[in-house]
Amino acid sequence: MVKVALVPCTDYAQAEKAVETAIDLIGGVETLINKEEKLLLKPNLLAKTPVEKACTTHPAVFGGVAKYLLAHGYTHLSYGDSPGHGDPHGNAKECGIAAAADALGIPAADFSGGIRTPYAGGKVANEFILANAVPEADGIINICKMKTHMLERITGAQKNLFGCVFGLNKGASHVKFPNSVEFAKMLADLNCMLPARLHVMDGIVAMEGNGPQSGTPKQMGVILASTDPIALDTVFASLVYLDPTLVPTNVIGGARGVGECDAAKIEVVTPDGSLTVPEAQAKYGDKTFDVYRAPEDKGEIKYLRPFKKLIRRRPKIKKDLCVKCGICVKSCPVPGGALHFEKKGKPPVYDYSKCIGCYCCQEMCPKRAIYDYQNPIAKIANIKFKI
Ligand code: SF4
Ligand code: SF4
């Protein structure tokens, strides 16, 4: 059985203790990591947003992990993340992680450039442009955030390591791996390549709805920890009543050997004893969590196939929220762009014939102006008939 620790915690003031308990519940770190190793702490620093927005890892969780490591003699620590747009230091300052790291004497790692790094073991990706600090680290401590994601439904432990790829090179990966399944295969390669030793998830206040940047904070009240990112993400999906097998990163990562995606083989260890995944769901889950739960598009209704382009999910702009900053236009990885400014003073417009549905524009919009749209009839058909 693969262990995932679940520690109830509803207040960030208690996060440090909860993190300590969670790591101890999976057996601590001494057997996993050599004290001489250089460890890169990898929080989620997706955007320059205040911590209350629940877009980034909370500094109390980051600080809890860092203090745990320092207290156990791990002193070669640094931290960093590479968002798709903007300055990681600015993001770290805004959400409080820079202050938490400074207080503990942990320096920011070098995320100012990227290094082309071949990966002979890749099934679909034979190289990555990793941020400078990543190949220099002996091990990664993944401190991820519990959030929704338009492409992969959720972004948890496995997806958080995509921030090790340098800046805009992430967009190029979306073009090369243009749907949720292909993208998940690339993420599985990345997770196989990177030496992440421990995964801790900030699920005290998660993000639901229009994540990973523009969603709504949602109290979930848990800290999760595991050495297995897929098992951790499987527990996360179960807690929000999303069938874990609908999450491409779980299924593909599981098949690739990144970790365990069979809930029956996962033991949820809590301070009050061990639970099965369904027991943990019943005790700590939340059915009201807003996440995309519709079945996978299987093309089962033949006569609806010609209309697929019309009825598929797509990003859309709320004109009243758009400030015409152009970040979405710059973020679009499709050559020539699938959205652009057409008229001066008006929001950008989409060319859906070019759009690959990667949702980079939605992810990067700083004003929560882009959302996931699906034709209402298609929504019903999708639920009823699995179009
Ligand atoms: S949709 Fe968002 S990112 Fe795009 S121009 Fe408007 S505010 Fe900027
Ligand atoms: S328009 Fe948005 S969703 Fe479509 S390809 Fe460009 S970034 Fe991706």
CSV table of C-alpha atoms and ligand atoms in Angstrom, one decimal:
chain,number,residue,atom,x,y,z
A,1,MET,CA,0.0,0.0,0.0
A,2,VAL,CA,1.2,3.5,-0.8
A,3,LYS,CA,0.8,6.0,2.0
A,4,VAL,CA,-0.7,9.5,1.7
A,5,ALA,CA,-0.8,11.5,4.9
A,6,LEU,CA,-4.0,13.5,5.6
A,7,VAL,CA,-3.9,16.0,8.5
A,8,PRO,CA,-7.0,18.0,9.2
A,9,CYS,CA,-6.1,21.7,9.5
A,10,THR,CA,-8.6,24.6,9.1
A,11,ASP,CA,-6.3,27.5,10.1
A,12,TYR,CA,-3.0,28.5,8.6
A,13,ALA,CA,-1.9,29.4,12.1
A,14,GLN,CA,-1.7,25.6,12.7
A,15,ALA,CA,-0.2,24.8,9.4
A,16,GLU,CA,3.4,24.3,10.7
A,17,LYS,CA,2.3,21.6,13.1
A,18,ALA,CA,0.0,20.0,10.5
A,19,VAL,CA,2.9,19.8,8.0
A,20,GLU,CA,5.2,18.3,10.6
A,21,THR,CA,2.6,15.7,11.6
A,22,ALA,CA,1.9,14.8,7.9
A,23,ILE,CA,5.6,14.3,7.1
A,24,ASP,CA,6.0,12.2,10.2
A,25,LEU,CA,3.0,10.1,9.3
A,26,ILE,CA,4.6,8.9,6.1
A,27,GLY,CA,7.8,8.0,7.9
A,28,GLY,CA,9.8,11.3,8.0
A,29,VAL,CA,12.5,12.3,5.6
A,30,GLU,CA,15.7,10.7,7.0
A,31,THR,CA,15.4,7.5,5.0
A,32,LEU,CA,14.6,9.5,1.8
A,33,ILE,CA,17.1,12.3,1.7
A,34,ASN,CA,20.8,12.6,2.5
A,35,LYS,CA,21.6,15.6,4.6
A,36,GLU,CA,24.4,16.7,2.3
A,37,GLU,CA,22.0,17.0,-0.7
A,38,LYS,CA,21.1,20.4,-2.2
A,39,LEU,CA,17.3,20.6,-2.0
A,40,LEU,CA,15.1,22.9,-4.1
A,41,LEU,CA,11.8,23.8,-2.4
A,42,LYS,CA,9.2,24.2,-5.2
A,43,PRO,CA,6.1,26.1,-4.2
A,44,ASN,CA,3.4,27.2,-6.6
A,45,LEU,CA,4.1,30.8,-7.5
A,46,LEU,CA,1.9,31.0,-10.5
A,47,ALA,CA,1.0,34.7,-10.4
A,48,LYS,CA,1.5,37.9,-8.5
A,49,THR,CA,-1.5,37.5,-6.3
A,50,PRO,CA,-2.1,38.1,-2.6
A,51,VAL,CA,-2.2,34.9,-0.6
A,52,GLU,CA,-6.0,35.2,0.1
A,53,LYS,CA,-6.7,34.4,-3.5
A,54,ALA,CA,-5.5,30.9,-2.9
A,55,CYS,CA,-3.6,30.9,-6.2
A,56,THR,CA,-0.1,30.3,-4.7
A,57,THR,CA,1.2,28.0,-2.0
A,58,HIS,CA,0.5,29.6,1.4
A,59,PRO,CA,3.7,30.9,3.1
A,60,ALA,CA,2.7,29.1,6.3
A,61,VAL,CA,2.8,25.7,4.5
A,62,PHE,CA,6.0,26.6,2.7
A,63,GLY,CA,7.5,27.7,6.0
A,64,GLY,CA,6.3,24.6,7.8
A,65,VAL,CA,8.1,22.3,5.3
A,66,ALA,CA,11.3,24.5,5.4
A,67,LYS,CA,11.4,24.5,9.2
A,68,TYR,CA,10.8,20.8,9.3
A,69,LEU,CA,13.8,20.2,7.0
A,70,LEU,CA,16.0,22.7,8.9
A,71,ALA,CA,15.1,21.1,12.2
A,72,HIS,CA,16.1,17.7,10.8
A,73,GLY,CA,19.5,18.9,9.7
A,74,TYR,CA,18.8,19.7,6.0
A,75,THR,CA,20.6,23.0,5.5
A,76,HIS,CA,21.3,23.2,1.8
A,77,LEU,CA,18.0,24.7,0.8
A,78,SER,CA,16.9,27.1,-1.8
A,79,TYR,CA,13.5,27.8,-3.4
A,80,GLY,CA,11.9,28.9,-6.7
A,81,ASP,CA,9.3,28.4,-9.3
A,82,SER,CA,9.0,29.6,-12.9
A,83,PRO,CA,5.6,31.0,-13.8
A,84,GLY,CA,4.6,31.1,-17.5
A,85,HIS,CA,4.4,34.9,-17.3
A,86,GLY,CA,5.9,37.5,-15.0
A,87,ASP,CA,8.7,37.6,-12.4
A,88,PRO,CA,8.9,34.7,-9.9
A,89,HIS,CA,10.5,37.0,-7.3
A,90,GLY,CA,7.7,39.5,-7.6
A,91,ASN,CA,5.2,36.6,-7.2
A,92,ALA,CA,7.1,35.3,-4.2
A,93,LYS,CA,7.1,38.7,-2.5
A,94,GLU,CA,3.4,39.3,-3.1
A,95,CYS,CA,2.2,36.0,-1.6
A,96,GLY,CA,4.6,36.2,1.4
A,97,ILE,CA,6.8,33.2,0.4
A,98,ALA,CA,9.9,35.5,-0.1
A,99,ALA,CA,9.4,36.9,3.5
A,100,ALA,CA,9.0,33.4,4.9
A,101,ALA,CA,12.1,32.2,3.1
A,102,ASP,CA,14.1,35.3,4.2
A,103,ALA,CA,13.2,34.8,7.8
A,104,LEU,CA,14.6,31.2,7.6
A,105,GLY,CA,17.7,32.3,5.7
A,106,ILE,CA,16.7,30.3,2.6
A,107,PRO,CA,17.9,31.9,-0.7
A,108,ALA,CA,16.0,32.2,-3.9
A,109,ALA,CA,17.4,29.8,-6.5
A,110,ASP,CA,18.4,30.8,-10.0
A,111,PHE,CA,15.3,30.8,-12.1
A,112,SER,CA,16.5,33.6,-14.3
A,113,GLY,CA,17.3,31.4,-17.3
A,114,GLY,CA,16.9,27.9,-18.7
A,115,ILE,CA,19.1,25.0,-19.6
A,116,ARG,CA,18.3,22.6,-22.4
A,117,THR,CA,18.4,19.2,-20.6
A,118,PRO,CA,18.2,16.0,-22.6
A,119,TYR,CA,16.1,13.1,-21.2
A,120,ALA,CA,17.0,9.8,-22.8
A,121,GLY,CA,14.3,8.0,-20.7
A,122,GLY,CA,11.4,10.1,-22.1
A,123,LYS,CA,8.5,8.4,-23.8
A,124,VAL,CA,7.3,11.5,-25.5
A,125,ALA,CA,9.6,14.2,-24.4
A,126,ASN,CA,13.3,13.7,-25.0
A,127,GLU,CA,14.4,17.1,-23.5
A,128,PHE,CA,13.2,19.9,-21.3
A,129,ILE,CA,14.4,23.5,-20.9
A,130,LEU,CA,14.7,23.5,-17.2
A,131,ALA,CA,15.2,26.6,-15.0
A,132,ASN,CA,18.9,27.0,-14.2
A,133,ALA,CA,18.5,25.9,-10.6
A,134,VAL,CA,16.7,22.6,-11.3
A,135,PRO,CA,19.5,20.5,-12.7
A,136,GLU,CA,21.8,21.9,-10.0
A,137,ALA,CA,19.6,20.5,-7.2
A,138,ASP,CA,20.0,17.0,-5.9
A,139,GLY,CA,16.4,16.8,-4.9
A,140,ILE,CA,13.1,18.6,-5.1
A,141,ILE,CA,10.6,19.1,-2.3
A,142,ASN,CA,7.3,19.8,-4.1
A,143,ILE,CA,5.1,22.1,-2.1
A,144,CYS,CA,2.0,22.3,-4.2
A,145,LYS,CA,-1.5,23.8,-4.0
A,146,MET,CA,-4.8,22.1,-4.3
A,147,LYS,CA,-6.4,23.8,-7.3
A,148,THR,CA,-8.6,23.2,-10.3
A,149,HIS,CA,-7.2,23.3,-13.8
A,150,MET,CA,-9.0,23.7,-17.1
A,151,LEU,CA,-6.9,21.3,-19.2
A,152,GLU,CA,-6.2,18.6,-16.6
A,153,ARG,CA,-9.2,19.2,-14.3
A,154,ILE,CA,-7.0,19.5,-11.3
A,155,THR,CA,-3.4,20.7,-10.7
A,156,GLY,CA,-1.8,19.0,-7.8
A,157,ALA,CA,1.5,17.4,-7.1
A,158,GLN,CA,2.4,16.1,-10.6
A,159,LYS,CA,1.4,19.3,-12.4
A,160,ASN,CA,3.3,21.6,-10.0
A,161,LEU,CA,6.6,20.3,-11.3
A,162,PHE,CA,5.8,21.9,-14.7
A,163,GLY,CA,7.1,25.1,-13.0
A,164,CYS,CA,10.6,23.6,-13.2
A,165,VAL,CA,10.4,24.2,-17.0
A,166,PHE,CA,11.7,27.7,-17.7
A,167,GLY,CA,9.2,30.5,-18.4
A,168,LEU,CA,7.6,30.7,-21.8
A,169,ASN,CA,9.0,27.3,-22.8
A,170,LYS,CA,6.0,25.9,-21.1
A,171,GLY,CA,3.9,27.4,-23.9
A,172,ALA,CA,5.9,25.5,-26.5
A,173,SER,CA,5.1,22.3,-24.6
A,174,HIS,CA,1.4,23.0,-25.0
A,175,VAL,CA,1.8,23.2,-28.8
A,176,LYS,CA,3.9,20.0,-28.9
A,177,PHE,CA,1.5,18.2,-26.6
A,178,PRO,CA,-1.8,19.9,-27.5
A,179,ASN,CA,-4.5,18.0,-25.5
A,180,SER,CA,-4.9,16.8,-22.0
A,181,VAL,CA,-3.7,13.3,-22.7
A,182,GLU,CA,-0.6,14.2,-24.7
A,183,PHE,CA,0.2,16.9,-22.1
A,184,ALA,CA,-0.2,14.4,-19.3
A,185,LYS,CA,2.3,12.1,-21.1
A,186,MET,CA,4.8,14.9,-21.2
A,187,LEU,CA,4.2,15.6,-17.5
A,188,ALA,CA,4.7,12.0,-16.7
A,189,ASP,CA,8.1,12.1,-18.4
A,190,LEU,CA,9.0,15.3,-16.5
A,191,ASN,CA,8.1,13.7,-13.2
A,192,CYS,CA,10.1,10.6,-14.0
A,193,MET,CA,13.1,12.8,-14.9
A,194,LEU,CA,13.0,15.1,-11.9
A,195,PRO,CA,14.2,13.9,-8.5
A,196,ALA,CA,11.2,15.0,-6.4
A,197,ARG,CA,11.6,13.3,-3.0
A,198,LEU,CA,8.6,14.6,-1.1
A,199,HIS,CA,5.2,16.1,-2.1
A,200,VAL,CA,3.3,18.3,0.4
A,201,MET,CA,0.0,19.8,-0.6
A,202,ASP,CA,-1.6,23.0,0.7
A,203,GLY,CA,-5.2,22.0,0.8
A,204,ILE,CA,-6.2,24.2,3.8
A,205,VAL,CA,-7.8,26.8,1.5
A,206,ALA,CA,-7.9,25.3,-2.0
A,207,MET,CA,-9.0,26.9,-5.3
A,208,GLU,CA,-12.2,25.8,-7.0
A,209,GLY,CA,-14.0,26.8,-10.2
A,210,ASN,CA,-12.0,28.8,-12.8
A,211,GLY,CA,-8.5,27.7,-11.6
A,212,PRO,CA,-5.6,27.7,-11.5
A,213,GLN,CA,-5.4,31.5,-11.3
A,214,SER,CA,-9.0,32.9,-11.5
A,215,GLY,CA,-10.9,30.5,-9.3
A,216,THR,CA,-12.5,30.9,-5.9
A,217,PRO,CA,-10.9,30.1,-2.6
A,218,LYS,CA,-12.5,27.1,-1.0
A,219,GLN,CA,-11.9,25.8,2.5
A,220,MET,CA,-10.9,22.1,2.3
A,221,GLY,CA,-9.1,22.0,5.6
A,222,VAL,CA,-6.3,19.4,4.9
A,223,ILE,CA,-2.6,19.1,4.5
A,224,LEU,CA,-1.6,16.1,2.3
A,225,ALA,CA,1.8,14.6,2.1
A,226,SER,CA,3.3,11.6,0.2
A,227,THR,CA,6.4,10.4,-1.6
A,228,ASP,CA,4.1,9.5,-4.5
A,229,PRO,CA,2.6,12.4,-6.5
A,230,ILE,CA,0.0,10.3,-8.2
A,231,ALA,CA,-1.3,8.7,-5.0
A,232,LEU,CA,-1.5,12.2,-3.5
A,233,ASP,CA,-3.4,13.6,-6.6
A,234,THR,CA,-5.7,10.5,-6.4
A,235,VAL,CA,-6.6,11.4,-2.8
A,236,PHE,CA,-7.0,15.1,-3.8
A,237,ALA,CA,-9.4,14.1,-6.6
A,238,SER,CA,-11.4,11.8,-4.3
A,239,LEU,CA,-11.8,14.5,-1.7
A,240,VAL,CA,-13.4,16.8,-4.2
A,241,TYR,CA,-15.7,14.0,-5.5
A,242,LEU,CA,-13.9,13.9,-8.9
A,243,ASP,CA,-13.4,10.4,-10.2
A,244,PRO,CA,-9.6,10.1,-10.1
A,245,THR,CA,-9.6,8.1,-13.3
A,246,LEU,CA,-11.0,11.1,-15.2
A,247,VAL,CA,-7.8,13.0,-14.4
A,248,PRO,CA,-5.4,12.3,-17.3
A,249,THR,CA,-2.3,13.0,-15.2
A,250,ASN,CA,-3.3,10.3,-12.7
A,251,VAL,CA,-4.1,7.6,-15.3
A,252,ILE,CA,-1.2,8.3,-17.6
A,253,GLY,CA,1.3,8.9,-14.7
A,254,GLY,CA,0.1,5.7,-13.1
A,255,ALA,CA,0.6,3.7,-16.3
A,256,ARG,CA,4.0,5.3,-16.8
A,257,GLY,CA,5.2,4.3,-13.3
A,258,VAL,CA,5.3,7.7,-11.8
A,259,GLY,CA,3.1,6.5,-8.9
A,260,GLU,CA,0.0,4.7,-7.8
A,261,CYS,CA,-3.4,5.7,-9.2
A,262,ASP,CA,-5.4,2.7,-8.0
A,263,ALA,CA,-7.3,4.1,-5.0
A,264,ALA,CA,-7.6,0.5,-3.6
A,265,LYS,CA,-3.8,0.4,-3.2
A,266,ILE,CA,-3.6,3.7,-1.3
A,267,GLU,CA,-3.7,4.0,2.5
A,268,VAL,CA,-4.7,7.4,3.8
A,269,VAL,CA,-2.9,7.8,7.1
A,270,THR,CA,-4.3,10.4,9.5
A,271,PRO,CA,-3.5,11.3,13.1
A,272,ASP,CA,-6.5,9.2,14.1
A,273,GLY,CA,-5.5,6.1,12.2
A,274,SER,CA,-5.6,4.7,8.7
A,275,LEU,CA,-8.5,5.1,6.2
A,276,THR,CA,-9.3,3.8,2.8
A,277,VAL,CA,-9.7,6.4,0.1
A,278,PRO,CA,-13.5,6.1,0.2
A,279,GLU,CA,-13.5,6.5,4.0
A,280,ALA,CA,-11.3,9.6,3.7
A,281,GLN,CA,-13.6,11.0,1.1
A,282,ALA,CA,-16.7,10.4,3.3
A,283,LYS,CA,-14.9,12.0,6.3
A,284,TYR,CA,-13.0,14.9,4.8
A,285,GLY,CA,-14.3,15.4,1.3
A,286,ASP,CA,-16.6,18.0,-0.1
A,287,LYS,CA,-19.2,17.3,-2.8
A,288,THR,CA,-19.8,21.0,-3.4
A,289,PHE,CA,-16.3,21.7,-4.6
A,290,ASP,CA,-16.6,23.2,-8.1
A,291,VAL,CA,-14.5,21.1,-10.5
A,292,TYR,CA,-15.2,19.7,-14.0
A,293,ARG,CA,-16.7,16.3,-13.5
A,294,ALA,CA,-18.2,15.5,-16.9
A,295,PRO,CA,-17.1,12.2,-18.4
A,296,GLU,CA,-14.3,12.2,-20.9
A,297,ASP,CA,-15.2,13.0,-24.5
A,298,LYS,CA,-15.4,9.5,-26.1
A,299,GLY,CA,-17.2,10.4,-29.3
A,300,GLU,CA,-19.9,7.8,-28.4
A,301,ILE,CA,-22.8,9.6,-30.1
A,302,LYS,CA,-21.8,9.4,-33.8
A,303,TYR,CA,-24.3,12.0,-35.1
A,304,LEU,CA,-23.0,14.7,-32.8
A,305,ARG,CA,-19.4,14.3,-34.0
A,306,PRO,CA,-19.7,16.8,-36.9
A,307,PHE,CA,-20.7,19.4,-34.2
A,308,LYS,CA,-17.8,18.7,-32.0
A,309,LYS,CA,-16.0,21.9,-32.9
A,310,LEU,CA,-19.1,24.0,-32.0
A,311,ILE,CA,-19.9,22.3,-28.7
A,312,ARG,CA,-16.5,21.7,-27.3
A,313,ARG,CA,-15.3,23.6,-24.2
A,314,ARG,CA,-13.4,26.8,-25.0
A,315,PRO,CA,-12.0,29.9,-23.3
A,316,LYS,CA,-14.1,33.0,-23.5
A,317,ILE,CA,-13.5,36.6,-22.3
A,318,LYS,CA,-15.8,38.5,-20.0
A,319,LYS,CA,-15.6,41.9,-21.7
A,320,ASP,CA,-16.5,43.9,-18.6
A,321,LEU,CA,-13.5,42.5,-16.7
A,322,CYS,CA,-10.9,42.8,-19.4
A,323,VAL,CA,-8.4,45.6,-19.1
A,324,LYS,CA,-6.8,44.9,-22.5
A,325,CYS,CA,-3.4,44.2,-21.0
A,326,GLY,CA,-2.6,41.7,-23.7
A,327,ILE,CA,-1.1,39.1,-21.4
A,328,CYS,CA,-3.4,36.5,-22.8
A,329,VAL,CA,-2.3,37.3,-26.4
A,330,LYS,CA,1.4,37.0,-25.4
A,331,SER,CA,0.7,33.8,-23.5
A,332,CYS,CA,-0.9,32.0,-26.5
A,333,PRO,CA,1.7,29.4,-27.6
A,334,VAL,CA,0.1,28.7,-31.0
A,335,PRO,CA,2.3,30.0,-33.9
A,336,GLY,CA,0.7,33.2,-35.1
A,337,GLY,CA,-1.6,33.3,-32.1
A,338,ALA,CA,-5.1,32.0,-31.6
A,339,LEU,CA,-6.3,35.3,-30.1
A,340,HIS,CA,-5.4,38.8,-31.0
A,341,PHE,CA,-6.5,42.5,-30.7
A,342,GLU,CA,-8.7,43.3,-33.6
A,343,LYS,CA,-10.0,46.8,-32.7
A,344,LYS,CA,-8.3,49.4,-30.7
A,345,GLY,CA,-9.7,49.7,-27.2
A,346,LYS,CA,-11.6,46.4,-27.4
A,347,PRO,CA,-10.7,43.0,-25.7
A,348,PRO,CA,-8.8,40.5,-27.8
A,349,VAL,CA,-10.8,38.1,-30.0
A,350,TYR,CA,-10.4,34.3,-30.4
A,351,ASP,CA,-9.8,32.4,-33.6
A,352,TYR,CA,-11.2,29.1,-32.4
A,353,SER,CA,-10.1,27.4,-35.6
A,354,LYS,CA,-6.5,27.8,-34.4
A,355,CYS,CA,-7.1,27.4,-30.7
A,356,ILE,CA,-5.7,24.1,-29.2
A,357,GLY,CA,-7.6,24.5,-25.9
A,358,CYS,CA,-4.5,24.7,-23.8
A,359,TYR,CA,-6.0,27.4,-21.5
A,360,CYS,CA,-2.6,29.3,-21.1
A,361,CYS,CA,-4.6,32.5,-21.8
A,362,GLN,CA,-7.1,31.7,-19.1
A,363,GLU,CA,-4.3,30.7,-16.7
A,364,MET,CA,-2.3,33.9,-17.2
A,365,CYS,CA,-5.1,36.5,-17.3
A,366,PRO,CA,-4.5,38.7,-14.2
A,367,LYS,CA,-8.1,40.0,-14.1
A,368,ARG,CA,-10.1,36.7,-14.0
A,369,ALA,CA,-11.6,37.8,-17.3
A,370,ILE,CA,-11.2,34.5,-19.1
A,371,TYR,CA,-13.4,31.5,-18.3
A,372,ASP,CA,-14.2,28.1,-19.6
A,373,TYR,CA,-17.3,28.2,-21.7
A,374,GLN,CA,-19.4,25.3,-22.9
A,375,ASN,CA,-22.6,25.5,-24.9
A,376,PRO,CA,-25.4,24.7,-22.4
A,377,ILE,CA,-26.9,22.1,-24.6
A,378,ALA,CA,-23.6,20.5,-25.0
A,379,LYS,CA,-23.2,20.5,-21.2
A,380,ILE,CA,-26.4,18.5,-20.8
A,381,ALA,CA,-25.5,16.2,-23.7
A,382,ASN,CA,-22.0,15.7,-22.2
A,383,ILE,CA,-23.4,14.6,-18.9
A,384,LYS,CA,-26.2,12.5,-20.3
A,385,PHE,CA,-24.6,10.9,-23.4
A,386,LYS,CA,-20.8,11.3,-23.0
A,387,ILE,CA,-20.4,13.1,-26.3
B,1,SF4,S1,-8.6,38.9,-21.2
B,1,SF4,FE1,-7.3,39.2,-19.4
B,1,SF4,S2,-5.2,38.9,-20.1
B,1,SF4,FE2,-6.5,39.2,-21.9
B,1,SF4,S3,-6.3,41.4,-22.3
B,1,SF4,FE3,-8.1,41.1,-21.1
B,1,SF4,S4,-7.4,41.3,-19.0
B,1,SF4,FE4,-5.6,41.1,-20.2
B,2,SF4,S1,-6.3,30.9,-27.4
B,2,SF4,FE1,-5.9,30.3,-25.3
B,2,SF4,S2,-6.6,28.2,-25.1
B,2,SF4,FE2,-6.4,28.7,-27.3
B,2,SF4,S3,-4.4,28.0,-27.9
B,2,SF4,FE3,-4.2,30.2,-27.4
B,2,SF4,S4,-3.7,30.2,-25.2
B,2,SF4,FE4,-4.4,28.1,-25.7
